[in-house]
JSON list of C-alpha atoms in Angstrom, two decimals:
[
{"chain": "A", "resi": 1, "resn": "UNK", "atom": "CA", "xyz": [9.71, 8.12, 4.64]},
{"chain": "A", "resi": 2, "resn": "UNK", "atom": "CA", "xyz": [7.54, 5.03, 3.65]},
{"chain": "A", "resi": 3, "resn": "UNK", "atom": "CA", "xyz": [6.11, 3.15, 6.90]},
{"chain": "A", "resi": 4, "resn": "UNK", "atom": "CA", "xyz": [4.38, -0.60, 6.70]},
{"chain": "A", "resi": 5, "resn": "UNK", "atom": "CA", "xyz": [2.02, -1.29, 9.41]},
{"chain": "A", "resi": 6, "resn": "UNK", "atom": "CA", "xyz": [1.17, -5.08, 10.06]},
{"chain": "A", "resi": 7, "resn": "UNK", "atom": "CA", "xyz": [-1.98, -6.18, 12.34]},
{"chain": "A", "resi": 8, "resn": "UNK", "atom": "CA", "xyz": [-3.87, -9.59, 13.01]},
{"chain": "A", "resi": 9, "resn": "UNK", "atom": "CA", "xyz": [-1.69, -12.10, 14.34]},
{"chain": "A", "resi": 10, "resn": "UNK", "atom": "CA", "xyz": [-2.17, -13.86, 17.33]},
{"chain": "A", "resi": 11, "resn": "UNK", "atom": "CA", "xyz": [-2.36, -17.87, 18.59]},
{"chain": "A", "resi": 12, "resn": "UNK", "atom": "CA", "xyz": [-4.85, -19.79, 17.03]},
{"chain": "A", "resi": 13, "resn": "UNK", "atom": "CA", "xyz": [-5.79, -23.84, 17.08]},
{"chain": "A", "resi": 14, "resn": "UNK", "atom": "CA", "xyz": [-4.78, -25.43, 13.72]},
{"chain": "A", "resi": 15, "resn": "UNK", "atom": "CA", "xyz": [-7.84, -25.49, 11.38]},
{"chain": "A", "resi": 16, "resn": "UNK", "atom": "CA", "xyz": [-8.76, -21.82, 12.73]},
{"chain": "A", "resi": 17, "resn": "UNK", "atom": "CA", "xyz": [-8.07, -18.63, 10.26]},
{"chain": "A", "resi": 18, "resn": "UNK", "atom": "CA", "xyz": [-6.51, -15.06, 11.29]},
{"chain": "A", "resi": 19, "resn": "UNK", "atom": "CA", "xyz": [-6.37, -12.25, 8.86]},
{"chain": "A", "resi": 20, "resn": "UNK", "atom": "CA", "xyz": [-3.33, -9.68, 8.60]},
{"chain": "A", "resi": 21, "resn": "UNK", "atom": "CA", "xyz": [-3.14, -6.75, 7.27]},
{"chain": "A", "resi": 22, "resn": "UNK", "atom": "CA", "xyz": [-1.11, -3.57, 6.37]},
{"chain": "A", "resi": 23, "resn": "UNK", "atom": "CA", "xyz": [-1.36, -0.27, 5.60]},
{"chain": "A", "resi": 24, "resn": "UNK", "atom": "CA", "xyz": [1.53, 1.72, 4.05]},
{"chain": "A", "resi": 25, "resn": "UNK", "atom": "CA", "xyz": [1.62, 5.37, 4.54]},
{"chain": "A", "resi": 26, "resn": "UNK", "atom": "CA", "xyz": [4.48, 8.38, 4.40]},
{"chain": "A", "resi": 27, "resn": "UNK", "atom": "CA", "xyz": [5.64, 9.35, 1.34]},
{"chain": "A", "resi": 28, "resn": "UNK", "atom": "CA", "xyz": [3.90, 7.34, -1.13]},
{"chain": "A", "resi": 29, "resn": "UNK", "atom": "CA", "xyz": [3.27, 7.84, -5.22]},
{"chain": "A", "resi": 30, "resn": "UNK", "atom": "CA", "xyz": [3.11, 4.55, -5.90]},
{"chain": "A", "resi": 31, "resn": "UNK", "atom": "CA", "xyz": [3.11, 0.94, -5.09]},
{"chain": "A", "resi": 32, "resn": "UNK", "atom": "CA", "xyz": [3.86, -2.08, -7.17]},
{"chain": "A", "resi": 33, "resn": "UNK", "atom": "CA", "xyz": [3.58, -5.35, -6.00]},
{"chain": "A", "resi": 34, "resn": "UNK", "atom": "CA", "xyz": [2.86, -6.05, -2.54]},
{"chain": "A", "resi": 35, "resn": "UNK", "atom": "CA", "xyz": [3.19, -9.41, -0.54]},
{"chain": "A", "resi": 36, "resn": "UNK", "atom": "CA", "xyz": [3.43, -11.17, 2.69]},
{"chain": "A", "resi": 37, "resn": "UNK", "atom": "CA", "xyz": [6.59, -13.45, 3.08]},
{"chain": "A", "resi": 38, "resn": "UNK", "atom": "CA", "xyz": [7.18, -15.44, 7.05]},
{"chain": "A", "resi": 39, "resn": "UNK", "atom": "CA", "xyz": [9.83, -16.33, 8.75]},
{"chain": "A", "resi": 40, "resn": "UNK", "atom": "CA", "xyz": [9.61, -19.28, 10.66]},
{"chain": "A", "resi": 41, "resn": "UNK", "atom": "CA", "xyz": [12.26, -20.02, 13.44]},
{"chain": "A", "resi": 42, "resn": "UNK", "atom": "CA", "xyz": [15.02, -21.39, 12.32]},
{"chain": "A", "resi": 43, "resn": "UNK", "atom": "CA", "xyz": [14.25, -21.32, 8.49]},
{"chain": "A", "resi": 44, "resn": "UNK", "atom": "CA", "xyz": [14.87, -18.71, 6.06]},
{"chain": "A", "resi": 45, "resn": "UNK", "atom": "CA", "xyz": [12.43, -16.07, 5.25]},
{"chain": "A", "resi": 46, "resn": "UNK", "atom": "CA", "xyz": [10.27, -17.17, 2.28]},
{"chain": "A", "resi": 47, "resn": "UNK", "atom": "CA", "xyz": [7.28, -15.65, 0.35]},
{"chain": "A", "resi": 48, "resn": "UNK", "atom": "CA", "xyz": [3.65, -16.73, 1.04]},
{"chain": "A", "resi": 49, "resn": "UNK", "atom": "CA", "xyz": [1.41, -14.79, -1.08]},
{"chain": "A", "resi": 50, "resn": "UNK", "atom": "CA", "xyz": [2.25, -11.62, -3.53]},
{"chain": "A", "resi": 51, "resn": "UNK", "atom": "CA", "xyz": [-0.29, -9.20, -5.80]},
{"chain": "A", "resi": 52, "resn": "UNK", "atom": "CA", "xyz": [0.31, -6.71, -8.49]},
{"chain": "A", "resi": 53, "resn": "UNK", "atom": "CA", "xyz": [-0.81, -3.75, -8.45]},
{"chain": "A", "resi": 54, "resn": "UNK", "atom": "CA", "xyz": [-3.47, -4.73, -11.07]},
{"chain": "A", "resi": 55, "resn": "UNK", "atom": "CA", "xyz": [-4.76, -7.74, -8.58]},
{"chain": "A", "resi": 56, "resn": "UNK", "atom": "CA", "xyz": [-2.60, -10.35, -9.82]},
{"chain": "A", "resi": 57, "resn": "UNK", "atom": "CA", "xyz": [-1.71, -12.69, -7.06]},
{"chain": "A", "resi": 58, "resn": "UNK", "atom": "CA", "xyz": [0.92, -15.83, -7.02]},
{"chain": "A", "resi": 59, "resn": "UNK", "atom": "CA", "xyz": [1.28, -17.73, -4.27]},
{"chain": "A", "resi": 60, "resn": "UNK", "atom": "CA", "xyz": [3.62, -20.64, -2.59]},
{"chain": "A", "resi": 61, "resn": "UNK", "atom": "CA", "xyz": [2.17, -24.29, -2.72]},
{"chain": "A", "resi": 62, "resn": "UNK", "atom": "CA", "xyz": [2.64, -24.52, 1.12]},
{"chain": "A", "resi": 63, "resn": "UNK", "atom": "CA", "xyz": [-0.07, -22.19, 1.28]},
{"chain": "A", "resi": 64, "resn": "UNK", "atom": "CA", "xyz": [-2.34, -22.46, -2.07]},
{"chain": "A", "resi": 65, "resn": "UNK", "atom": "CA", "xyz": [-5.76, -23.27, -1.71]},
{"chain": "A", "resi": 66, "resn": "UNK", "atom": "CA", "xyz": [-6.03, -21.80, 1.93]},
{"chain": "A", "resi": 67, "resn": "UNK", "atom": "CA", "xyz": [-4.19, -18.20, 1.73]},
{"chain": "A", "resi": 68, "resn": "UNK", "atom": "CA", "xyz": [-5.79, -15.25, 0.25]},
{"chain": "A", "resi": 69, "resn": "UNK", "atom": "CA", "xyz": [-3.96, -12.16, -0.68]},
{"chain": "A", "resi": 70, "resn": "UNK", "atom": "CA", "xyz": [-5.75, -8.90, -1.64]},
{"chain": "A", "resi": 71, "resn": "UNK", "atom": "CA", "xyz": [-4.97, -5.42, -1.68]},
{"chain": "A", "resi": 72, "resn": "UNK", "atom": "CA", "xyz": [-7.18, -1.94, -1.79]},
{"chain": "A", "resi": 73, "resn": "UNK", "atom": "CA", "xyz": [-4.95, 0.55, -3.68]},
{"chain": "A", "resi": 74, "resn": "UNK", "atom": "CA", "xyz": [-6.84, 3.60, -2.88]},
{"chain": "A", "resi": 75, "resn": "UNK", "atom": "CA", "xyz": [-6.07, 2.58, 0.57]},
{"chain": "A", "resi": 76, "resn": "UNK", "atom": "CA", "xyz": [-2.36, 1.06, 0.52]},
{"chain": "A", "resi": 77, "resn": "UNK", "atom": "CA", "xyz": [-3.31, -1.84, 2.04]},
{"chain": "A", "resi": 78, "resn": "UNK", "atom": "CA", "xyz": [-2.82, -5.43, 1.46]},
{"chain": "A", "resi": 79, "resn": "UNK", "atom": "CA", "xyz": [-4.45, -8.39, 3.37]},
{"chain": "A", "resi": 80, "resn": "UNK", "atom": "CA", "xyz": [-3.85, -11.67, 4.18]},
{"chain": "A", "resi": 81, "resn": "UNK", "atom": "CA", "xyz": [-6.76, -14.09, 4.44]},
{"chain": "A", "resi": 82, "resn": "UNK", "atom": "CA", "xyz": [-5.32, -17.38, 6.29]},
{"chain": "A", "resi": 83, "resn": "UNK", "atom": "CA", "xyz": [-7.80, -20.54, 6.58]},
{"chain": "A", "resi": 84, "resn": "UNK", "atom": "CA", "xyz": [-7.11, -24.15, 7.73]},
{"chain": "A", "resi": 85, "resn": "UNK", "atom": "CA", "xyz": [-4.19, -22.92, 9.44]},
{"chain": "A", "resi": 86, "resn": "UNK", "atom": "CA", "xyz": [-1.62, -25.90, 10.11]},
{"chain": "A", "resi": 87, "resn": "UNK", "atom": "CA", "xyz": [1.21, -25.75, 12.95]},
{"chain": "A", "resi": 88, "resn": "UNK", "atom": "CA", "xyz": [3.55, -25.12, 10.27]},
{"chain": "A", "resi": 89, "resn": "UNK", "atom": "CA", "xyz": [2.17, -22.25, 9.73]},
{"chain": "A", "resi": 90, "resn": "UNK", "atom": "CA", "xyz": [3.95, -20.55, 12.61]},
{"chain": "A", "resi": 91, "resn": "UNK", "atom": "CA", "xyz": [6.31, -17.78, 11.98]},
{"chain": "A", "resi": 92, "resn": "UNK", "atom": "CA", "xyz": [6.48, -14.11, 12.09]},
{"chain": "A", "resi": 93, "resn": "UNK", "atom": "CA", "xyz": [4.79, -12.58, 8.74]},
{"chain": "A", "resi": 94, "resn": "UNK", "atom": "CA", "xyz": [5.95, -9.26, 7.12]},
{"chain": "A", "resi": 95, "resn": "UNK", "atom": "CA", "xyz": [4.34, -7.31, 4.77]},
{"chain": "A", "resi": 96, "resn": "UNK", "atom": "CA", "xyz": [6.04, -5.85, 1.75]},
{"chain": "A", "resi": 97, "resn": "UNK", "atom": "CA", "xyz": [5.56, -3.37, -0.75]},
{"chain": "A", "resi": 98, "resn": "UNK", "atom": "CA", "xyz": [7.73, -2.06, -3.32]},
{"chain": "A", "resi": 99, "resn": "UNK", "atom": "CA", "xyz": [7.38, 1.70, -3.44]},
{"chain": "A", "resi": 100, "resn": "UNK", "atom": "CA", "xyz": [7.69, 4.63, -5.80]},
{"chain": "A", "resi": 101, "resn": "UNK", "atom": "CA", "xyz": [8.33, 7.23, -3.52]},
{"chain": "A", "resi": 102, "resn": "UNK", "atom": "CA", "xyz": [7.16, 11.46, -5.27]},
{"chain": "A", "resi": 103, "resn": "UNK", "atom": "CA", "xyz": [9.81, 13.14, -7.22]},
{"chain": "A", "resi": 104, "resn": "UNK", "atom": "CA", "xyz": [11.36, 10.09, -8.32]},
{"chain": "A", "resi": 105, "resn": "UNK", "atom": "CA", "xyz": [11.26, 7.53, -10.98]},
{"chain": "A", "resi": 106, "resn": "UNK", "atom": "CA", "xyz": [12.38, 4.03, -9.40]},
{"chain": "A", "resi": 107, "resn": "UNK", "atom": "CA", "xyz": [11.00, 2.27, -6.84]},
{"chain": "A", "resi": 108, "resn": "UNK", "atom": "CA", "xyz": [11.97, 1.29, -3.59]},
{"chain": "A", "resi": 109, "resn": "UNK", "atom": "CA", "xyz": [11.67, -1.81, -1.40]},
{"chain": "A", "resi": 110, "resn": "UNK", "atom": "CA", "xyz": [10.34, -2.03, 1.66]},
{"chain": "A", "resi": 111, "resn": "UNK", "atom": "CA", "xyz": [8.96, -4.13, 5.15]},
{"chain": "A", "resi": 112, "resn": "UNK", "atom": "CA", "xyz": [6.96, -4.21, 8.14]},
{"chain": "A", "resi": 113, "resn": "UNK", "atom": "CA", "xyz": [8.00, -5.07, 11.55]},
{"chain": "A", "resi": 114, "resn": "UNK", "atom": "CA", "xyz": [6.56, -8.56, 11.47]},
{"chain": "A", "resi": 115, "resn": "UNK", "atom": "CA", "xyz": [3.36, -10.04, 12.96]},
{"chain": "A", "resi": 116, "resn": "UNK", "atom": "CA", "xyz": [3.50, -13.13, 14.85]},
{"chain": "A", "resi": 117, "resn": "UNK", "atom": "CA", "xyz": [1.31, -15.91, 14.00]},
{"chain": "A", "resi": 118, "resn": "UNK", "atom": "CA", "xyz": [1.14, -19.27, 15.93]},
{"chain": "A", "resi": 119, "resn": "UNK", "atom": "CA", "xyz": [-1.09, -22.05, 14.97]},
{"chain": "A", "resi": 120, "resn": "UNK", "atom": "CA", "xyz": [-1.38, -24.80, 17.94]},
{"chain": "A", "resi": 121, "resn": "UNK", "atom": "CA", "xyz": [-1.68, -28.44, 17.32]}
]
């Protein structure tokens, strides 16, 4: 089995930063792209920040300019550097990462358990 890990929320005033990460571990050959996506309550889950396996990142306008994903393959871990945090902000954040597990060819998709992060006005 594949397993995501998520650490490093908490509260925080707006304008503060928190950093989350992940580690994936199990059965791992591979991973693709990773990403962080949040849920806050009430809204649909959406996706803050991805990166490719070769460092590409992308990420939503809501958070451009004050997110940073990055990932350590040799690792399996992907971070999420979060500065001028903003009350909208809130939400729980889950890590993804899309998985090519040994033995097979195709790849897989899968989640953490969700951090919670809370930015304070």
């Amino acid at each position: 089995q594949v397993q995501l890990v998520e650490s490093g929320g908490g509260l925080v005033q707006a304008g503060g930063s928190l950093r989350l990460s992940c580690t994936a571990s199990g059965s791992i050959s591979s991973i693709n792209s990773m990403a962080w996506h949040r849920q806050a309550p009430g809204k649909q889950r959406e996706l803050a920040a991805t990166v490719t396996r070769d460092g590409s990142t992308n990420y939503a306008d809501s958070v451009k300019g004050r997110f940073t994903i990055s990932r350590d393959n040799a690792k399996n871990t992907v971070s999420l550097q979060m500065n001028s945090l903003k009350p909208e902000d809130t939400a729980v954040y889950y890590c993804y990462a899309r998985v090519r597990r040994p033995g097979t060819t195709w790849y897989k998709d899968y989640w953490g358990q969700g951090t919670q992060v809370t930015v304070s006005s």
